[in-house]
Short mmCIF file of C-alpha atoms and ligand atoms in Angstrom, two decimals:
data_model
loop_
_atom_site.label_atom_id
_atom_site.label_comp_id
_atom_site.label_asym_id
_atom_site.label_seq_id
_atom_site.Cartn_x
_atom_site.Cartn_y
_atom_site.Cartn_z
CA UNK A 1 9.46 11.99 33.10
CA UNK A 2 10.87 12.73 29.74
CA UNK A 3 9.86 15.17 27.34
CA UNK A 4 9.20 13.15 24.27
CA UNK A 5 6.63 10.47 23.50
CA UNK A 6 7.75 7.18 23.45
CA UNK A 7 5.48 6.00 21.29
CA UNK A 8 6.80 8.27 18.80
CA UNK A 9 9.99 7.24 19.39
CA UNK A 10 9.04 3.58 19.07
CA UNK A 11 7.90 4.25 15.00
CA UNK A 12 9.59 2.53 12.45
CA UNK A 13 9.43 3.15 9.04
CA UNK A 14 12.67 0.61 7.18
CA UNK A 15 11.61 2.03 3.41
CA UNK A 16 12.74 5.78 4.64
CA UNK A 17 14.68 5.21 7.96
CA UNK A 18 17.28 3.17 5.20
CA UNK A 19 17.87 6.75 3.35
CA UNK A 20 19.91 7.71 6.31
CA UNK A 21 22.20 4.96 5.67
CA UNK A 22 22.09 5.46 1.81
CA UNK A 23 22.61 8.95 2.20
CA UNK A 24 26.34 8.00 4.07
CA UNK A 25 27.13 5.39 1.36
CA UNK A 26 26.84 8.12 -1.32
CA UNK A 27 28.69 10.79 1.10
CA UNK A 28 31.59 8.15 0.34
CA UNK A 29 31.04 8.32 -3.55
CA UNK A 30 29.04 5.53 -4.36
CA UNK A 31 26.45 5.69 -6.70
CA UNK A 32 22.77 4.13 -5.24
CA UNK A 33 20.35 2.42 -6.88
CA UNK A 34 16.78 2.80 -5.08
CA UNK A 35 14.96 -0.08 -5.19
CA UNK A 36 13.17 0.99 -1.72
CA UNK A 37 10.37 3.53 -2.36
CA UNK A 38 7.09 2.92 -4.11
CA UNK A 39 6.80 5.61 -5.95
CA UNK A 40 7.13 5.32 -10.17
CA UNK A 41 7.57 8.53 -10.56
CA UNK A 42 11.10 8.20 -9.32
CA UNK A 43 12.00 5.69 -12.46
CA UNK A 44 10.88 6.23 -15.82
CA UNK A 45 7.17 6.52 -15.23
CA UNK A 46 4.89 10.02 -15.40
CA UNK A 47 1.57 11.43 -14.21
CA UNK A 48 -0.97 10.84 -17.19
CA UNK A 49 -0.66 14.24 -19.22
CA UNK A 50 -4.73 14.44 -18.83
CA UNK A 51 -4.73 14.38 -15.06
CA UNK A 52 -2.05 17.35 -15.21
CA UNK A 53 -4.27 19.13 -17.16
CA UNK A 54 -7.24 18.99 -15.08
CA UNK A 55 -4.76 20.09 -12.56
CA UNK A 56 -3.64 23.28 -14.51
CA UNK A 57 -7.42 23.69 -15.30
CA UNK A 58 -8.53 23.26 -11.41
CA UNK A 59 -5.92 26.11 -10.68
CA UNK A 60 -5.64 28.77 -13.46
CA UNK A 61 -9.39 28.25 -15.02
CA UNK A 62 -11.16 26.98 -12.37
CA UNK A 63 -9.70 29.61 -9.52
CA UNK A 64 -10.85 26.39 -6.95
CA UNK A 65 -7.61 27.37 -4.81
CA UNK A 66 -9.32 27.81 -1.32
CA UNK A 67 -10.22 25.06 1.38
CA UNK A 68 -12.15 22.28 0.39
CA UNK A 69 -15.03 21.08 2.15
CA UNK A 70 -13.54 18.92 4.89
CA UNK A 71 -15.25 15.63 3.58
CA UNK A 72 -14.35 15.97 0.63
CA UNK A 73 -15.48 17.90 -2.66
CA UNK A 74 -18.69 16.94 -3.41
CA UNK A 75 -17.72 16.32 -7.10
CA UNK A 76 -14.97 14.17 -6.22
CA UNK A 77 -17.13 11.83 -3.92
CA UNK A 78 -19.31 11.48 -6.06
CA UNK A 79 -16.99 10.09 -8.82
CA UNK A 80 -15.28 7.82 -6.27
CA UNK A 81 -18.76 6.60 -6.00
CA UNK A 82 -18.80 6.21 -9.54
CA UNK A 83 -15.67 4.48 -9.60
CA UNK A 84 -16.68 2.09 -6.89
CA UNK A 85 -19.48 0.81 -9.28
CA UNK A 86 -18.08 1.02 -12.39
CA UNK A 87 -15.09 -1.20 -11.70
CA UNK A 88 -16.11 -3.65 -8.65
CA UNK A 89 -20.18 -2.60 -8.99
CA UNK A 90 -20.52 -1.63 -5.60
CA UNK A 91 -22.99 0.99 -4.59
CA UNK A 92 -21.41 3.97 -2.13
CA UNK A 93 -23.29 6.32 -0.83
CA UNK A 94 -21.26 9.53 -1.85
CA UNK A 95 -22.13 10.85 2.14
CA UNK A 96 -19.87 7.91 2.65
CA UNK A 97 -17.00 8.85 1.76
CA UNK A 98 -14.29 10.94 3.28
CA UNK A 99 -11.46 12.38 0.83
CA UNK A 100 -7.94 12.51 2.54
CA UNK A 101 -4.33 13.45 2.14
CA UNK A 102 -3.72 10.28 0.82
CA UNK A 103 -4.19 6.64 2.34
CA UNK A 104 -1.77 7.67 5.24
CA UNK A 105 -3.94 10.20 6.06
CA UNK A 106 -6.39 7.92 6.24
CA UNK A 107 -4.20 5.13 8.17
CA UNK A 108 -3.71 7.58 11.05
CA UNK A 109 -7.26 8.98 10.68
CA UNK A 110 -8.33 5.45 11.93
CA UNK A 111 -5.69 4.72 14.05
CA UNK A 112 -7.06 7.66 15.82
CA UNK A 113 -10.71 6.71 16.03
CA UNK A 114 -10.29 3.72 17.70
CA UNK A 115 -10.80 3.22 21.70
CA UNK A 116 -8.66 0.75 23.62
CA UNK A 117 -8.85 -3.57 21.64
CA UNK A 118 -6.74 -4.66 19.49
CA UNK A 119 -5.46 -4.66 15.64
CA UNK A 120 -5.16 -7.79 13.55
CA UNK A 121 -2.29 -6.66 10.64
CA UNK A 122 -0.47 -8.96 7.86
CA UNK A 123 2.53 -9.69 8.38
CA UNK A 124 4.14 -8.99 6.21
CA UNK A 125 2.53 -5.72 5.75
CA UNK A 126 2.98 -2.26 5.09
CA UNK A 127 4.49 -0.55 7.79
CA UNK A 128 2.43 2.50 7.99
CA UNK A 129 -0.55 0.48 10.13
CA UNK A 130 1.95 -0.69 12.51
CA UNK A 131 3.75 3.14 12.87
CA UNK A 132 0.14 4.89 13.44
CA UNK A 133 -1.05 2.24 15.75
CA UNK A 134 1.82 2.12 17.41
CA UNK A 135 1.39 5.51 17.81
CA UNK A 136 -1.76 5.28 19.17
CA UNK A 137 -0.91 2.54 21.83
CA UNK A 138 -3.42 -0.29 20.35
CA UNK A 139 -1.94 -3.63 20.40
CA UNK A 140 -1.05 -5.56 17.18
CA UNK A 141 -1.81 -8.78 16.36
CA UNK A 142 -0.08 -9.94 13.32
CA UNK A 143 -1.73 -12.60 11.15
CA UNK A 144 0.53 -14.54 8.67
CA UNK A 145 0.72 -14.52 4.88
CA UNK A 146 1.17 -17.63 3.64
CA UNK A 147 4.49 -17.95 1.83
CA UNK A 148 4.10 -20.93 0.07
CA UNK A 149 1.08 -19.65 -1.08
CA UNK A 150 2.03 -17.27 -3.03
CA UNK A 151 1.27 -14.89 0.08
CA UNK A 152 -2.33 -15.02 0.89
CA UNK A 153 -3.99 -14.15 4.20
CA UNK A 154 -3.92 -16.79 6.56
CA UNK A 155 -7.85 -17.37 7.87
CA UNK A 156 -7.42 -19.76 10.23
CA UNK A 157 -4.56 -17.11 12.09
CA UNK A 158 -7.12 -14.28 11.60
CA UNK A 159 -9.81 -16.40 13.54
CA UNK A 160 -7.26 -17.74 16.52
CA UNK A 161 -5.91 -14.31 16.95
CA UNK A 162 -9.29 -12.35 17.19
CA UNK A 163 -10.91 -11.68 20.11
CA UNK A 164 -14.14 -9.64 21.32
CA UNK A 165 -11.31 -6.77 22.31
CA UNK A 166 -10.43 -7.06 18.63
CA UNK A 167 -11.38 -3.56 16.90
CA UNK A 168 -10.15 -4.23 13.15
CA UNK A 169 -8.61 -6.74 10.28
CA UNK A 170 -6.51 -4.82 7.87
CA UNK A 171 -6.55 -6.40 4.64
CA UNK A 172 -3.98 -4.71 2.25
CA UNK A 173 -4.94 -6.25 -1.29
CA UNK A 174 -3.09 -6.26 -3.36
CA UNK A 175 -0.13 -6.26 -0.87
CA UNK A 176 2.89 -4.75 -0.06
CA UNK A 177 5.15 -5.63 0.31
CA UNK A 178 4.71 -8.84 -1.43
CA UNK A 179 2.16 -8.28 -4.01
CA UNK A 180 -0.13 -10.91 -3.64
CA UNK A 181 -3.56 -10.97 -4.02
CA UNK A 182 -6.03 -12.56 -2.17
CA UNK A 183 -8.60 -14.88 -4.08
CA UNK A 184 -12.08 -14.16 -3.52
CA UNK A 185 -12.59 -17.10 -1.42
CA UNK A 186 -10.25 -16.43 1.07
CA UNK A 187 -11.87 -12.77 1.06
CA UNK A 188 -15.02 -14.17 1.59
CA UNK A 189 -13.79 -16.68 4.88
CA UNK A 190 -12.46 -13.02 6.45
CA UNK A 191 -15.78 -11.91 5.59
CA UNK A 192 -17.54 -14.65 8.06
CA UNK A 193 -15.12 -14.23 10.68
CA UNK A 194 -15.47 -10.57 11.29
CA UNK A 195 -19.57 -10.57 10.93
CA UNK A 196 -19.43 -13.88 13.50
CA UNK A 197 -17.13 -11.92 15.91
CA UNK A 198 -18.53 -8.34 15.44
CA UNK A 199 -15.33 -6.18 13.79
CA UNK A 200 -14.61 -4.06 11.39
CA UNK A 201 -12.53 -4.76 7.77
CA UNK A 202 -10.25 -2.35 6.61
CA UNK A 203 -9.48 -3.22 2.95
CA UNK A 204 -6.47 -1.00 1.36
CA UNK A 205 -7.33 -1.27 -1.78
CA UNK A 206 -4.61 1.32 -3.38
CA UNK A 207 -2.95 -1.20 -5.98
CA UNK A 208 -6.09 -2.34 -7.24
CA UNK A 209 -6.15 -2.00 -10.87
CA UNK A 210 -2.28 -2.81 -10.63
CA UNK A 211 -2.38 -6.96 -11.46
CA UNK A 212 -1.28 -9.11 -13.95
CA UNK A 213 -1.63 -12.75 -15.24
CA UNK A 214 -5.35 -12.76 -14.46
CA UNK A 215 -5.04 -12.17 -10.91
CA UNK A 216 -8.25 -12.22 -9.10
CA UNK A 217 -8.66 -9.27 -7.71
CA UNK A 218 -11.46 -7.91 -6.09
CA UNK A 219 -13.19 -5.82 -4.05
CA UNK A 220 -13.86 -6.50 -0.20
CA UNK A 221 -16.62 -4.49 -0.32
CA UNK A 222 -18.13 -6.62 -3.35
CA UNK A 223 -17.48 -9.95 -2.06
CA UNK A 224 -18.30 -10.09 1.53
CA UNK A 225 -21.61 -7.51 0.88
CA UNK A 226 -21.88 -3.91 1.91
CA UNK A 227 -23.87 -5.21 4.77
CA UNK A 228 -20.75 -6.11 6.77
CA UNK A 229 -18.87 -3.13 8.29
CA UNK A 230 -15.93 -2.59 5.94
CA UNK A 231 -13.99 0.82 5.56
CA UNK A 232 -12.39 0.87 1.89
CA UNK A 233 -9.22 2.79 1.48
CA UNK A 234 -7.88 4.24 -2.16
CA UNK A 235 -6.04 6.85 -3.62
CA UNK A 236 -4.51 8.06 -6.33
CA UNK A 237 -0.60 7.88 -5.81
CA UNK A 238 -0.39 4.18 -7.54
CA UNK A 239 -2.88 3.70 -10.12
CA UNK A 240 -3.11 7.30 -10.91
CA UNK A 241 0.71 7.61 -11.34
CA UNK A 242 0.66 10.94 -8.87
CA UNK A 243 2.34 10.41 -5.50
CA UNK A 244 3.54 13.88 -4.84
CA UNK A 245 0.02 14.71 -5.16
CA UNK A 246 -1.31 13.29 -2.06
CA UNK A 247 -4.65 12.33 -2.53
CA UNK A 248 -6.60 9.44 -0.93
CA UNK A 249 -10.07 8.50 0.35
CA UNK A 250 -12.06 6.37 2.75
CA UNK A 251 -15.16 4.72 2.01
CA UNK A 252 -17.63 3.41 4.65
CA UNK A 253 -20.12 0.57 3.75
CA UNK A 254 -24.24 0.42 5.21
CA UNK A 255 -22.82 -1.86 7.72
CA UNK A 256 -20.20 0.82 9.18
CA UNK A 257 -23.23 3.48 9.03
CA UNK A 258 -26.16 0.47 10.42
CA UNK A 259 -23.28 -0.35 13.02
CA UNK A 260 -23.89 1.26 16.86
CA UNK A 261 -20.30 1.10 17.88
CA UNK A 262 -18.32 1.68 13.94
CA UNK A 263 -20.98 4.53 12.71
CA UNK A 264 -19.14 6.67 15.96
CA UNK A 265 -15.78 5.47 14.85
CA UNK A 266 -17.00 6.55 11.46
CA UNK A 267 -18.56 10.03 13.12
CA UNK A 268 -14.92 10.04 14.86
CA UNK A 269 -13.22 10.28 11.64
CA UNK A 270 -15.44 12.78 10.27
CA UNK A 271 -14.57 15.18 13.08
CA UNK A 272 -10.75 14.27 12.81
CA UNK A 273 -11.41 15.30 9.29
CA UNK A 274 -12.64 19.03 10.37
CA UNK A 275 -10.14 19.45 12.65
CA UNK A 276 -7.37 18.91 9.84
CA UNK A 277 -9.17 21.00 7.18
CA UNK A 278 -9.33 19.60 4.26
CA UNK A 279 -7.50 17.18 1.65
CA UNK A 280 -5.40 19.46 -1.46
CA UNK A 281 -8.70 21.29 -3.36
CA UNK A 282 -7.16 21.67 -6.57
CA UNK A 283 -5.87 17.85 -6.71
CA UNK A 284 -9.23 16.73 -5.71
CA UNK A 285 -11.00 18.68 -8.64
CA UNK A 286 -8.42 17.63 -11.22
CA UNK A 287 -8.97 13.36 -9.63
CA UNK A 288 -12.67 13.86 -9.92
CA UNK A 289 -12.69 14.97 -13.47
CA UNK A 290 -10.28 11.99 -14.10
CA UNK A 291 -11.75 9.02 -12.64
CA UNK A 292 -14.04 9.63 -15.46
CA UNK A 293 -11.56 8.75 -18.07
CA UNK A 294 -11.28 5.26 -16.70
CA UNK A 295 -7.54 5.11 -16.32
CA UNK A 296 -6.34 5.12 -20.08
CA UNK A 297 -2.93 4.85 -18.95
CA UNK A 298 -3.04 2.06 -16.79
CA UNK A 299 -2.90 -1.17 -19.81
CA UNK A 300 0.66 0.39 -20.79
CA UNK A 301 1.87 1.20 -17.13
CA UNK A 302 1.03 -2.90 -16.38
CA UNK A 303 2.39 -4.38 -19.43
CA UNK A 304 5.78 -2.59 -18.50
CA UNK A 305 5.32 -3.27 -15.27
CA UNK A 306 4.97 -7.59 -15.91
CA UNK A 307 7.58 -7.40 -18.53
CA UNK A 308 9.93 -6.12 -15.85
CA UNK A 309 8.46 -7.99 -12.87
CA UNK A 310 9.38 -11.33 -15.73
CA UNK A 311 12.35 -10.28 -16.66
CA UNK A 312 13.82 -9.75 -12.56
CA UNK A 313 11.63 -12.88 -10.76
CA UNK A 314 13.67 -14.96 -13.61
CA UNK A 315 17.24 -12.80 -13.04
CA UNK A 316 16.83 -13.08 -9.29
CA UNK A 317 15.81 -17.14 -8.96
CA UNK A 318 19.00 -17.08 -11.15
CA UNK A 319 21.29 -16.60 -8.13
CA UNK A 320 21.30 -19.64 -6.11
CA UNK A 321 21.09 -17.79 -2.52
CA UNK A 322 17.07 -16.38 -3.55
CA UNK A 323 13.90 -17.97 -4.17
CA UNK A 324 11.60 -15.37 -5.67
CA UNK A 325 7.92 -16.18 -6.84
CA UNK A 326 6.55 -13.56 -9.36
CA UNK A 327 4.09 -11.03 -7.64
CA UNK A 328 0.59 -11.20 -9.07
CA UNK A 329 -0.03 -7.97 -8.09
CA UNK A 330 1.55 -4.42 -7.47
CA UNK A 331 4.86 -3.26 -8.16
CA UNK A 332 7.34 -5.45 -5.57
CA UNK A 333 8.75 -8.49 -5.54
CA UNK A 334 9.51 -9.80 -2.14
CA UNK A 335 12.48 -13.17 -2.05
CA UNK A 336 13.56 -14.95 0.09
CA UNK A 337 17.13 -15.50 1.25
CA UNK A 338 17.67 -19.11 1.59
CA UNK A 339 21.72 -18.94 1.79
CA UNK A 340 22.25 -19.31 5.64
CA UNK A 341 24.86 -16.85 5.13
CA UNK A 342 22.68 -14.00 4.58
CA UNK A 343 19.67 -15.07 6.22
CA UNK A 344 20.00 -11.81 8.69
CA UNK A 345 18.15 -10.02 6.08
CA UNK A 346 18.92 -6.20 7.65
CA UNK A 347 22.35 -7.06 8.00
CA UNK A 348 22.17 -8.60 4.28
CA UNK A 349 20.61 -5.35 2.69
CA UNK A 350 23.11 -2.93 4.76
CA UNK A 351 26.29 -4.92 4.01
CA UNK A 352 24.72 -5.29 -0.25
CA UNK A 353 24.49 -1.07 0.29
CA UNK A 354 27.41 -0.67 1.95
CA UNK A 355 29.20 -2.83 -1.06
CA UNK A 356 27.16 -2.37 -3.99
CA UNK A 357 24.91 0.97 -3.49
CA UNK A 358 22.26 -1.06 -4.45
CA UNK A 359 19.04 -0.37 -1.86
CA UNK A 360 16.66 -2.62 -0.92
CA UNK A 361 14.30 -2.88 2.34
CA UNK A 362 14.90 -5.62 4.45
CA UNK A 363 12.21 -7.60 5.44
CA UNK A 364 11.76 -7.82 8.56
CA UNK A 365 10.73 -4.03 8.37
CA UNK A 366 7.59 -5.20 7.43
CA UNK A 367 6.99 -7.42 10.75
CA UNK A 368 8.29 -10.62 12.31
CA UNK A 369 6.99 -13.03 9.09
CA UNK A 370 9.09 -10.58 6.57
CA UNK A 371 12.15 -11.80 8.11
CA UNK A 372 14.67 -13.41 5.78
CA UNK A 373 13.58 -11.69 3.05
CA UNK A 374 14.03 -8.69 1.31
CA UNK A 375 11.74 -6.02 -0.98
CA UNK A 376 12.52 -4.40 -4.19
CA UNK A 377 10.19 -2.21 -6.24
CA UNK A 378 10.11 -4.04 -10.02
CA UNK A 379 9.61 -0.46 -11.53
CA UNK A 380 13.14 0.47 -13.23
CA UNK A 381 13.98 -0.33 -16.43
CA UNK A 382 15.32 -3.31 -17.52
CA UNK A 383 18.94 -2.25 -17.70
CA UNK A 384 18.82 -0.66 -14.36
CA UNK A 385 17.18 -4.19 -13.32
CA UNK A 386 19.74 -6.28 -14.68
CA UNK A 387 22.50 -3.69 -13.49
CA UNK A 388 21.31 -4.72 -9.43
CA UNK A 389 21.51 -8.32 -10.45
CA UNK A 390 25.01 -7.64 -11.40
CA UNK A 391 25.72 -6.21 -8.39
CA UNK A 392 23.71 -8.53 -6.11
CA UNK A 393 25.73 -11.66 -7.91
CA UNK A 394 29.24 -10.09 -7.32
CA UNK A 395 28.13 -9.13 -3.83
CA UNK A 396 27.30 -12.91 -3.26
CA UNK A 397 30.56 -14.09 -5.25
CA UNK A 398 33.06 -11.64 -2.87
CA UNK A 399 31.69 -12.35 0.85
C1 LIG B 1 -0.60 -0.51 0.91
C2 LIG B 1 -0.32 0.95 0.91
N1 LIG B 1 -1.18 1.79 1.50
C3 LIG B 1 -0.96 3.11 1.52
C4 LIG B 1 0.17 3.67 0.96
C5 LIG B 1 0.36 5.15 1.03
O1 LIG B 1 -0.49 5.76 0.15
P1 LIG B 1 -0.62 7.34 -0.07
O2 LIG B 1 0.45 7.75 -1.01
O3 LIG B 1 -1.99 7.47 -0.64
O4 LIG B 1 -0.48 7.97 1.27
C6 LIG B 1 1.10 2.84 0.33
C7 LIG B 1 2.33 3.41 -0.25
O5 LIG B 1 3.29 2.75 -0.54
C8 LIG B 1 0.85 1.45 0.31
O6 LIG B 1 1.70 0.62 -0.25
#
């Protein structure tokens, strides 16, 4: 028997495991331009200058430097609870909410709480839900995005591929990696499908004040009734402009609570919770004095953001070997290869590093339906944007 678990070893993560690769490419004395991580800090973006504050304040004035409660300040839940109604008009119960060391937290939290079924998961999808239930040995059942759709969920997949062994659908809206958004409607159809076959929704919800050209975005929690067991997931690395900061949070509808088999998942999570502590005290003091302001910052953060998303979906459906649709929501754009040449998209991104220094994720490293495509954040500047196009064009023009 060996000594390490191969479910560990099985975890893949493409948006970091690439650094390795990046980091050799710059050993040889190329320059790299990131377009992998999800993070705007790393471009020209900053934390809001008020939520540092309340930071400072939590800290220096506030002395509120010890453990946290492990469910979460009680201030802090209580303005999530706010937030939830002021911006989708959903009533939380505060008690239902469990604060976190960001959504990934939260992801494994879950993944943890779960006995033996299985997982429905978009593909493509963020690859955190696959590493975490990979780790915990559930099976995965990915459900398609449509791509001619401008990526939204597939319902008739989610209902052929769910079963009474299946535990959860993970809804990631808006998505990542391709930023789409899923209308209402289609919401809504999820909605039926879980209530008529008895599982729980898990609605990431992190990019959702992050949309643009009228989107419709909304929350799961709002449109298929807090009723239905649904477990909401947020933070404040996107919206709030503070990855480093690691903050997230969990929210459990009635239905989870009203639900004999979900309210001891729920109970489950509550005692993973204790057993880790608690979530950062000072960060969640300076988020609940925040959430109050109502995200000031956000109007200019997503008017650069579509000005930049315009400027590269045109650049990139410029070069004959993409077809790129522009994202209604988040910060990625997610095109397709359709040059046979390149259509191995993790040998395309490696050999464009390799050449160019210019870093994308491949697509397939968000499941089987990313394949032949690739995903780059949209968050540089527009000179940094057009630079990669550059690049990308040459690299197409020389091999
Ligand atoms: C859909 C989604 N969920 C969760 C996360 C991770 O969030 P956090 O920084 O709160 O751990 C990300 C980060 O890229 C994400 O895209």
């Amino acid at each position: 028997m060996g000594k390490v678990s191969e479910r560990a070893t099985a975890i893949k993560y493409a948006i970091r495991d690439l650094v390795v690769a990046a980091n050799e490419v710059k050993k040889g004395g190329k320059e790299i331009i990131h377009l992998n991580i999800g993070d705007p800090l790393q471009y020209d973006f900053e934390t809001p200058e008020y939520f540092k504050r309340y930071l400072v304040e939590a800290v220096v004035e506030k002395n509120i430097n010890s453990y946290a409660p492990s469910e979460g300040l009680p201030m802090l839940r209580e303005a999530i609870a706010w937030r939830e109604k002021e911006y989708w008009g959903v009533n939380v119960d505060p008690e239902n909410i469990i604060v976190t060391t960001g959504v990934s937290e939260a992801v494994q939290m879950l993944a943890f709480s779960f006995g033996a079924g299985n997982i429905l998961l978009p593909g493509p999808g963020y690859p955190s839900y696959s590493g975490y239930f990979t780790l915990t040995g559930h099976e995965i059942r990915e459900y398609p995005l449509l791509s001619d759709e401008n990526w939204i969920p597939d319902v008739d997949a989610i209902a052929r591929l769910s079963d009474k062994d299946t535990l959860a659908v993970v809804l990631i809206n808006p998505n990542n990696p391709t930023g789409g958004v899923a209308p209402p409607s289609v919401v809504e159809e999820i909605g039926e499908i879980a209530q008529e076959k008895d599982f729980l929704i898990v609605s990431d919800e992190i990019y959702d004040l992050i949309t643009f050209d009228n989107a419709q975005m909304i929350s799961t929690q709002k449109v298929v009734g807090t009723d239905a067991p649904i477990i909401t997931f947020n933070g404040i690395s996107k919206t709030m402009l503070a990855t480093g900061w690691r903050l997230g949070w969990m929210i459990a509808s009635d239905g989870v609570i009203r639900h004999s088999e979900y309210k001891r998942v729920w109970e489950a999570i509550q005692k993973e919770s204790r057993v880790r502590l608690s979530a950062n005290a000072p960060v969640q003091y300076a988020t609940a004095k925040a959430l109050y302001e109502k995200y000031p910052h956000i109007e200019e953060f997503n008017k650069k953001l579509k000005e930049r998303r315009d400027f590269f979906v045109k650049r990139l459906n410029e070069l004959e070997q993409i077809e790129c649709s522009p994202p209604p929501g988040a910060f990625y754009v997610f095109p397709k290869i359709v040059d046979e040449r390149y259509k191995d998209d993790q040998k395309f991104v490696l050999e464009l590093l390799r050449e160019t220094g210019v870093l994308f994720v491949f697509g397939s490293g968000f499941g089987k339906y990313g394949k032949s495509h690739f995903r780059s954040v949209l968050l540089p500047p527009i000179d940094q944007l057009e630079k990669t196009i550059e690049l990308v064009e040459n690299f197409f023009a020389n091999n």
